[in-house]
Amino acid sequence: MGNDKLQLERSWEEVKEDLKENNIYLTDEDLNYQPGQEVQLLERLAKKMNKPEAEIKALIESISFNKGKAS
């Protein structure tokens, strides 16, 4: 992927909690993230959710910008 950097409007902790609410199968371990480790996060979630990394990135950013309401 060309631009792996996540564009977050809210803190990762808030986004992480919303992701867990949207997908009950995601764990804290799955969502472990430190800035600069976007590639590892996206790869891990893509594998777990069986979706392309670009779709996972879009979901995360959508949740961040829409306060939990993924579009």
PDB file of N, CA and C in Angstrom:
ATOM      1  N   MET A   1       0.840  -1.181   0.000  1.00  0.00           N
ATOM      2  CA  MET A   1       0.000   0.000   0.000  1.00  0.00           C
ATOM      3  C   MET A   1       0.879   1.237   0.000  1.00  0.00           C
ATOM      4  N   GLY A   2       0.451   2.263  -0.742  1.00  0.00           N
ATOM      5  CA  GLY A   2       1.276   3.446  -0.858  1.00  0.00           C
ATOM      6  C   GLY A   2       1.348   4.270   0.407  1.00  0.00           C
ATOM      7  N   ASN A   3       0.205   4.678   0.937  1.00  0.00           N
ATOM      8  CA  ASN A   3       0.184   5.548   2.109  1.00  0.00           C
ATOM      9  C   ASN A   3      -0.457   4.805   3.274  1.00  0.00           C
ATOM     10  N   ASP A   4       0.403   4.220   4.118  1.00  0.00           N
ATOM     11  CA  ASP A   4      -0.097   3.428   5.231  1.00  0.00           C
ATOM     12  C   ASP A   4      -0.415   4.270   6.455  1.00  0.00           C
ATOM     13  N   LYS A   5       0.046   5.526   6.481  1.00  0.00           N
ATOM     14  CA  LYS A   5      -0.161   6.368   7.662  1.00  0.00           C
ATOM     15  C   LYS A   5      -1.649   6.585   7.912  1.00  0.00           C
ATOM     16  N   LEU A   6      -2.070   6.292   9.135  1.00  0.00           N
ATOM     17  CA  LEU A   6      -3.473   6.470   9.502  1.00  0.00           C
ATOM     18  C   LEU A   6      -3.752   7.935   9.811  1.00  0.00           C
ATOM     19  N   GLN A   7      -4.857   8.423   9.288  1.00  0.00           N
ATOM     20  CA  GLN A   7      -5.306   9.788   9.559  1.00  0.00           C
ATOM     21  C   GLN A   7      -6.420   9.682  10.596  1.00  0.00           C
ATOM     22  N   LEU A   8      -6.078   9.948  11.859  1.00  0.00           N
ATOM     23  CA  LEU A   8      -7.054   9.805  12.935  1.00  0.00           C
ATOM     24  C   LEU A   8      -7.484  11.158  13.468  1.00  0.00           C
ATOM     25  N   GLU A   9      -8.790  11.327  13.589  1.00  0.00           N
ATOM     26  CA  GLU A   9      -9.363  12.553  14.147  1.00  0.00           C
ATOM     27  C   GLU A   9      -9.445  12.449  15.674  1.00  0.00           C
ATOM     28  N   ARG A  10      -9.615  11.242  16.185  1.00  0.00           N
ATOM     29  CA  ARG A  10      -9.721  11.008  17.627  1.00  0.00           C
ATOM     30  C   ARG A  10      -8.555  10.129  18.077  1.00  0.00           C
ATOM     31  N   SER A  11      -8.419   9.947  19.380  1.00  0.00           N
ATOM     32  CA  SER A  11      -7.326   9.136  19.906  1.00  0.00           C
ATOM     33  C   SER A  11      -7.501   7.677  19.499  1.00  0.00           C
ATOM     34  N   TRP A  12      -6.384   6.954  19.392  1.00  0.00           N
ATOM     35  CA  TRP A  12      -6.438   5.541  19.036  1.00  0.00           C
ATOM     36  C   TRP A  12      -7.264   4.755  20.052  1.00  0.00           C
ATOM     37  N   GLU A  13      -7.182   5.099  21.326  1.00  0.00           N
ATOM     38  CA  GLU A  13      -7.951   4.376  22.346  1.00  0.00           C
ATOM     39  C   GLU A  13      -9.450   4.457  22.070  1.00  0.00           C
ATOM     40  N   GLU A  14      -9.933   5.626  21.681  1.00  0.00           N
ATOM     41  CA  GLU A  14     -11.362   5.783  21.357  1.00  0.00           C
ATOM     42  C   GLU A  14     -11.724   4.981  20.110  1.00  0.00           C
ATOM     43  N   VAL A  15     -10.895   5.084  19.094  1.00  0.00           N
ATOM     44  CA  VAL A  15     -11.147   4.367  17.842  1.00  0.00           C
ATOM     45  C   VAL A  15     -11.115   2.860  18.086  1.00  0.00           C
ATOM     46  N   LYS A  16     -10.159   2.420  18.890  1.00  0.00           N
ATOM     47  CA  LYS A  16     -10.024   0.991  19.209  1.00  0.00           C
ATOM     48  C   LYS A  16     -11.297   0.462  19.872  1.00  0.00           C
ATOM     49  N   GLU A  17     -11.836   1.202  20.801  1.00  0.00           N
ATOM     50  CA  GLU A  17     -13.058   0.766  21.486  1.00  0.00           C
ATOM     51  C   GLU A  17     -14.233   0.678  20.506  1.00  0.00           C
ATOM     52  N   ASP A  18     -14.332   1.640  19.598  1.00  0.00           N
ATOM     53  CA  ASP A  18     -15.393   1.595  18.594  1.00  0.00           C
ATOM     54  C   ASP A  18     -15.209   0.411  17.649  1.00  0.00           C
ATOM     55  N   LEU A  19     -13.970   0.119  17.289  1.00  0.00           N
ATOM     56  CA  LEU A  19     -13.706  -1.046  16.438  1.00  0.00           C
ATOM     57  C   LEU A  19     -14.144  -2.327  17.130  1.00  0.00           C
ATOM     58  N   LYS A  20     -13.865  -2.422  18.421  1.00  0.00           N
ATOM     59  CA  LYS A  20     -14.264  -3.623  19.175  1.00  0.00           C
ATOM     60  C   LYS A  20     -15.782  -3.730  19.256  1.00  0.00           C
ATOM     61  N   GLU A  21     -16.475  -2.600  19.352  1.00  0.00           N
ATOM     62  CA  GLU A  21     -17.940  -2.629  19.367  1.00  0.00           C
ATOM     63  C   GLU A  21     -18.497  -3.061  18.010  1.00  0.00           C
ATOM     64  N   ASN A  22     -17.833  -2.657  16.943  1.00  0.00           N
ATOM     65  CA  ASN A  22     -18.277  -3.004  15.592  1.00  0.00           C
ATOM     66  C   ASN A  22     -17.922  -4.438  15.207  1.00  0.00           C
ATOM     67  N   ASN A  23     -16.918  -5.012  15.839  1.00  0.00           N
ATOM     68  CA  ASN A  23     -16.498  -6.376  15.531  1.00  0.00           C
ATOM     69  C   ASN A  23     -16.110  -7.059  16.834  1.00  0.00           C
ATOM     70  N   ILE A  24     -17.003  -7.861  17.384  1.00  0.00           N
ATOM     71  CA  ILE A  24     -16.780  -8.472  18.700  1.00  0.00           C
ATOM     72  C   ILE A  24     -15.630  -9.473  18.711  1.00  0.00           C
ATOM     73  N   TYR A  25     -15.147  -9.860  17.539  1.00  0.00           N
ATOM     74  CA  TYR A  25     -14.058 -10.830  17.472  1.00  0.00           C
ATOM     75  C   TYR A  25     -12.682 -10.190  17.593  1.00  0.00           C
ATOM     76  N   LEU A  26     -12.611  -8.862  17.559  1.00  0.00           N
ATOM     77  CA  LEU A  26     -11.324  -8.180  17.699  1.00  0.00           C
ATOM     78  C   LEU A  26     -10.944  -8.073  19.166  1.00  0.00           C
ATOM     79  N   THR A  27      -9.687  -8.361  19.443  1.00  0.00           N
ATOM     80  CA  THR A  27      -9.180  -8.303  20.818  1.00  0.00           C
ATOM     81  C   THR A  27      -8.238  -7.106  20.969  1.00  0.00           C
ATOM     82  N   ASP A  28      -7.888  -6.808  22.222  1.00  0.00           N
ATOM     83  CA  ASP A  28      -6.900  -5.751  22.479  1.00  0.00           C
ATOM     84  C   ASP A  28      -5.582  -6.086  21.785  1.00  0.00           C
ATOM     85  N   GLU A  29      -5.228  -7.368  21.770  1.00  0.00           N
ATOM     86  CA  GLU A  29      -3.984  -7.791  21.114  1.00  0.00           C
ATOM     87  C   GLU A  29      -4.051  -7.512  19.612  1.00  0.00           C
ATOM     88  N   ASP A  30      -5.201  -7.810  18.991  1.00  0.00           N
ATOM     89  CA  ASP A  30      -5.372  -7.526  17.561  1.00  0.00           C
ATOM     90  C   ASP A  30      -5.212  -6.039  17.277  1.00  0.00           C
ATOM     91  N   LEU A  31      -5.661  -5.217  18.206  1.00  0.00           N
ATOM     92  CA  LEU A  31      -5.703  -3.774  18.010  1.00  0.00           C
ATOM     93  C   LEU A  31      -4.521  -3.042  18.645  1.00  0.00           C
ATOM     94  N   ASN A  32      -3.502  -3.778  19.043  1.00  0.00           N
ATOM     95  CA  ASN A  32      -2.301  -3.169  19.598  1.00  0.00           C
ATOM     96  C   ASN A  32      -1.641  -2.326  18.510  1.00  0.00           C
ATOM     97  N   TYR A  33      -1.457  -1.047  18.785  1.00  0.00           N
ATOM     98  CA  TYR A  33      -0.934  -0.127  17.768  1.00  0.00           C
ATOM     99  C   TYR A  33      -0.113   0.973  18.402  1.00  0.00           C
ATOM    100  N   GLN A  34       1.015   1.231  17.789  1.00  0.00           N
ATOM    101  CA  GLN A  34       1.847   2.373  18.146  1.00  0.00           C
ATOM    102  C   GLN A  34       2.078   3.171  16.862  1.00  0.00           C
ATOM    103  N   PRO A  35       2.053   4.499  16.922  1.00  0.00           N
ATOM    104  CA  PRO A  35       2.326   5.293  15.718  1.00  0.00           C
ATOM    105  C   PRO A  35       3.628   4.820  15.057  1.00  0.00           C
ATOM    106  N   GLY A  36       3.567   4.707  13.740  1.00  0.00           N
ATOM    107  CA  GLY A  36       4.713   4.198  12.990  1.00  0.00           C
ATOM    108  C   GLY A  36       4.604   2.711  12.694  1.00  0.00           C
ATOM    109  N   GLN A  37       3.642   2.043  13.328  1.00  0.00           N
ATOM    110  CA  GLN A  37       3.458   0.608  13.109  1.00  0.00           C
ATOM    111  C   GLN A  37       2.145   0.326  12.370  1.00  0.00           C
ATOM    112  N   GLU A  38       1.762   1.246  11.492  1.00  0.00           N
ATOM    113  CA  GLU A  38       0.520   1.097  10.744  1.00  0.00           C
ATOM    114  C   GLU A  38       0.510  -0.175   9.904  1.00  0.00           C
ATOM    115  N   VAL A  39       1.630  -0.472   9.259  1.00  0.00           N
ATOM    116  CA  VAL A  39       1.693  -1.644   8.375  1.00  0.00           C
ATOM    117  C   VAL A  39       1.369  -2.919   9.154  1.00  0.00           C
ATOM    118  N   GLN A  40       1.977  -3.068  10.330  1.00  0.00           N
ATOM    119  CA  GLN A  40       1.735  -4.264  11.136  1.00  0.00           C
ATOM    120  C   GLN A  40       0.272  -4.348  11.567  1.00  0.00           C
ATOM    121  N   LEU A  41      -0.301  -3.229  11.987  1.00  0.00           N
ATOM    122  CA  LEU A  41      -1.702  -3.195  12.405  1.00  0.00           C
ATOM    123  C   LEU A  41      -2.615  -3.579  11.247  1.00  0.00           C
ATOM    124  N   LEU A  42      -2.420  -2.953  10.099  1.00  0.00           N
ATOM    125  CA  LEU A  42      -3.279  -3.206   8.948  1.00  0.00           C
ATOM    126  C   LEU A  42      -3.155  -4.642   8.462  1.00  0.00           C
ATOM    127  N   GLU A  43      -1.940  -5.180   8.445  1.00  0.00           N
ATOM    128  CA  GLU A  43      -1.743  -6.581   8.041  1.00  0.00           C
ATOM    129  C   GLU A  43      -2.465  -7.523   8.999  1.00  0.00           C
ATOM    130  N   ARG A  44      -2.319  -7.275  10.289  1.00  0.00           N
ATOM    131  CA  ARG A  44      -2.936  -8.125  11.314  1.00  0.00           C
ATOM    132  C   ARG A  44      -4.466  -8.094  11.202  1.00  0.00           C
ATOM    133  N   LEU A  45      -5.028  -6.891  11.075  1.00  0.00           N
ATOM    134  CA  LEU A  45      -6.480  -6.768  10.992  1.00  0.00           C
ATOM    135  C   LEU A  45      -7.027  -7.303   9.669  1.00  0.00           C
ATOM    136  N   ALA A  46      -6.290  -7.111   8.585  1.00  0.00           N
ATOM    137  CA  ALA A  46      -6.724  -7.632   7.284  1.00  0.00           C
ATOM    138  C   ALA A  46      -6.825  -9.153   7.337  1.00  0.00           C
ATOM    139  N   LYS A  47      -5.842  -9.774   7.956  1.00  0.00           N
ATOM    140  CA  LYS A  47      -5.855 -11.233   8.081  1.00  0.00           C
ATOM    141  C   LYS A  47      -7.010 -11.683   8.990  1.00  0.00           C
ATOM    142  N   LYS A  48      -7.172 -11.028  10.117  1.00  0.00           N
ATOM    143  CA  LYS A  48      -8.207 -11.408  11.086  1.00  0.00           C
ATOM    144  C   LYS A  48      -9.614 -11.191  10.521  1.00  0.00           C
ATOM    145  N   MET A  49      -9.803 -10.092   9.789  1.00  0.00           N
ATOM    146  CA  MET A  49     -11.131  -9.734   9.296  1.00  0.00           C
ATOM    147  C   MET A  49     -11.380 -10.220   7.859  1.00  0.00           C
ATOM    148  N   ASN A  50     -10.337 -10.806   7.246  1.00  0.00           N
ATOM    149  CA  ASN A  50     -10.427 -11.331   5.889  1.00  0.00           C
ATOM    150  C   ASN A  50     -10.892 -10.258   4.894  1.00  0.00           C
ATOM    151  N   LYS A  51     -10.234  -9.096   4.990  1.00  0.00           N
ATOM    152  CA  LYS A  51     -10.536  -7.967   4.113  1.00  0.00           C
ATOM    153  C   LYS A  51      -9.225  -7.350   3.656  1.00  0.00           C
ATOM    154  N   PRO A  52      -9.236  -6.635   2.539  1.00  0.00           N
ATOM    155  CA  PRO A  52      -8.008  -5.963   2.074  1.00  0.00           C
ATOM    156  C   PRO A  52      -7.560  -4.882   3.060  1.00  0.00           C
ATOM    157  N   GLU A  53      -6.250  -4.671   3.114  1.00  0.00           N
ATOM    158  CA  GLU A  53      -5.702  -3.659   4.027  1.00  0.00           C
ATOM    159  C   GLU A  53      -6.283  -2.277   3.754  1.00  0.00           C
ATOM    160  N   ALA A  54      -6.498  -1.933   2.489  1.00  0.00           N
ATOM    161  CA  ALA A  54      -7.058  -0.617   2.148  1.00  0.00           C
ATOM    162  C   ALA A  54      -8.453  -0.458   2.743  1.00  0.00           C
ATOM    163  N   GLU A  55      -9.229  -1.525   2.764  1.00  0.00           N
ATOM    164  CA  GLU A  55     -10.578  -1.471   3.331  1.00  0.00           C
ATOM    165  C   GLU A  55     -10.519  -1.300   4.850  1.00  0.00           C
ATOM    166  N   ILE A  56      -9.562  -1.948   5.485  1.00  0.00           N
ATOM    167  CA  ILE A  56      -9.384  -1.828   6.937  1.00  0.00           C
ATOM    168  C   ILE A  56      -8.980  -0.396   7.285  1.00  0.00           C
ATOM    169  N   LYS A  57      -8.047   0.152   6.514  1.00  0.00           N
ATOM    170  CA  LYS A  57      -7.596   1.530   6.752  1.00  0.00           C
ATOM    171  C   LYS A  57      -8.773   2.492   6.605  1.00  0.00           C
ATOM    172  N   ALA A  58      -9.580   2.306   5.561  1.00  0.00           N
ATOM    173  CA  ALA A  58     -10.739   3.174   5.341  1.00  0.00           C
ATOM    174  C   ALA A  58     -11.737   3.043   6.494  1.00  0.00           C
ATOM    175  N   LEU A  59     -11.942   1.832   6.989  1.00  0.00           N
ATOM    176  CA  LEU A  59     -12.856   1.615   8.113  1.00  0.00           C
ATOM    177  C   LEU A  59     -12.356   2.349   9.361  1.00  0.00           C
ATOM    178  N   ILE A  60     -11.084   2.191   9.672  1.00  0.00           N
ATOM    179  CA  ILE A  60     -10.506   2.845  10.853  1.00  0.00           C
ATOM    180  C   ILE A  60     -10.660   4.359  10.748  1.00  0.00           C
ATOM    181  N   GLU A  61     -10.322   4.910   9.587  1.00  0.00           N
ATOM    182  CA  GLU A  61     -10.406   6.362   9.421  1.00  0.00           C
ATOM    183  C   GLU A  61     -11.861   6.834   9.447  1.00  0.00           C
ATOM    184  N   SER A  62     -12.761   6.058   8.891  1.00  0.00           N
ATOM    185  CA  SER A  62     -14.186   6.409   8.911  1.00  0.00           C
ATOM    186  C   SER A  62     -14.703   6.456  10.344  1.00  0.00           C
ATOM    187  N   ILE A  63     -14.349   5.460  11.126  1.00  0.00           N
ATOM    188  CA  ILE A  63     -14.758   5.429  12.529  1.00  0.00           C
ATOM    189  C   ILE A  63     -14.178   6.623  13.276  1.00  0.00           C
ATOM    190  N   SER A  64     -12.920   6.936  13.000  1.00  0.00           N
ATOM    191  CA  SER A  64     -12.266   8.054  13.679  1.00  0.00           C
ATOM    192  C   SER A  64     -12.958   9.389  13.361  1.00  0.00           C
ATOM    193  N   PHE A  65     -13.292   9.600  12.104  1.00  0.00           N
ATOM    194  CA  PHE A  65     -13.872  10.870  11.704  1.00  0.00           C
ATOM    195  C   PHE A  65     -15.358  10.963  11.991  1.00  0.00           C
ATOM    196  N   ASN A  66     -16.042   9.825  12.100  1.00  0.00           N
ATOM    197  CA  ASN A  66     -17.487   9.839  12.282  1.00  0.00           C
ATOM    198  C   ASN A  66     -17.921   9.435  13.684  1.00  0.00           C
ATOM    199  N   LYS A  67     -17.011   9.452  14.612  1.00  0.00           N
ATOM    200  CA  LYS A  67     -17.309   9.153  16.013  1.00  0.00           C
ATOM    201  C   LYS A  67     -18.077   7.830  16.169  1.00  0.00           C
ATOM    202  N   GLY A  68     -17.515   6.786  15.530  1.00  0.00           N
ATOM    203  CA  GLY A  68     -18.051   5.448  15.725  1.00  0.00           C
ATOM    204  C   GLY A  68     -19.034   4.979  14.691  1.00  0.00           C
ATOM    205  N   LYS A  69     -19.440   5.841  13.794  1.00  0.00           N
ATOM    206  CA  LYS A  69     -20.406   5.465  12.769  1.00  0.00           C
ATOM    207  C   LYS A  69     -19.683   5.226  11.464  1.00  0.00           C
ATOM    208  N   ALA A  70     -19.301   3.999  11.204  1.00  0.00           N
ATOM    209  CA  ALA A  70     -18.589   3.672   9.975  1.00  0.00           C
ATOM    210  C   ALA A  70     -19.528   3.804   8.787  1.00  0.00           C
ATOM    211  N   SER A  71     -18.996   4.341   7.705  1.00  0.00           N
ATOM    212  CA  SER A  71     -19.833   4.503   6.515  1.00  0.00           C
ATOM    213  C   SER A  71     -19.525   3.428   5.505  1.00  0.00           C
TER     214      SER A  71
END
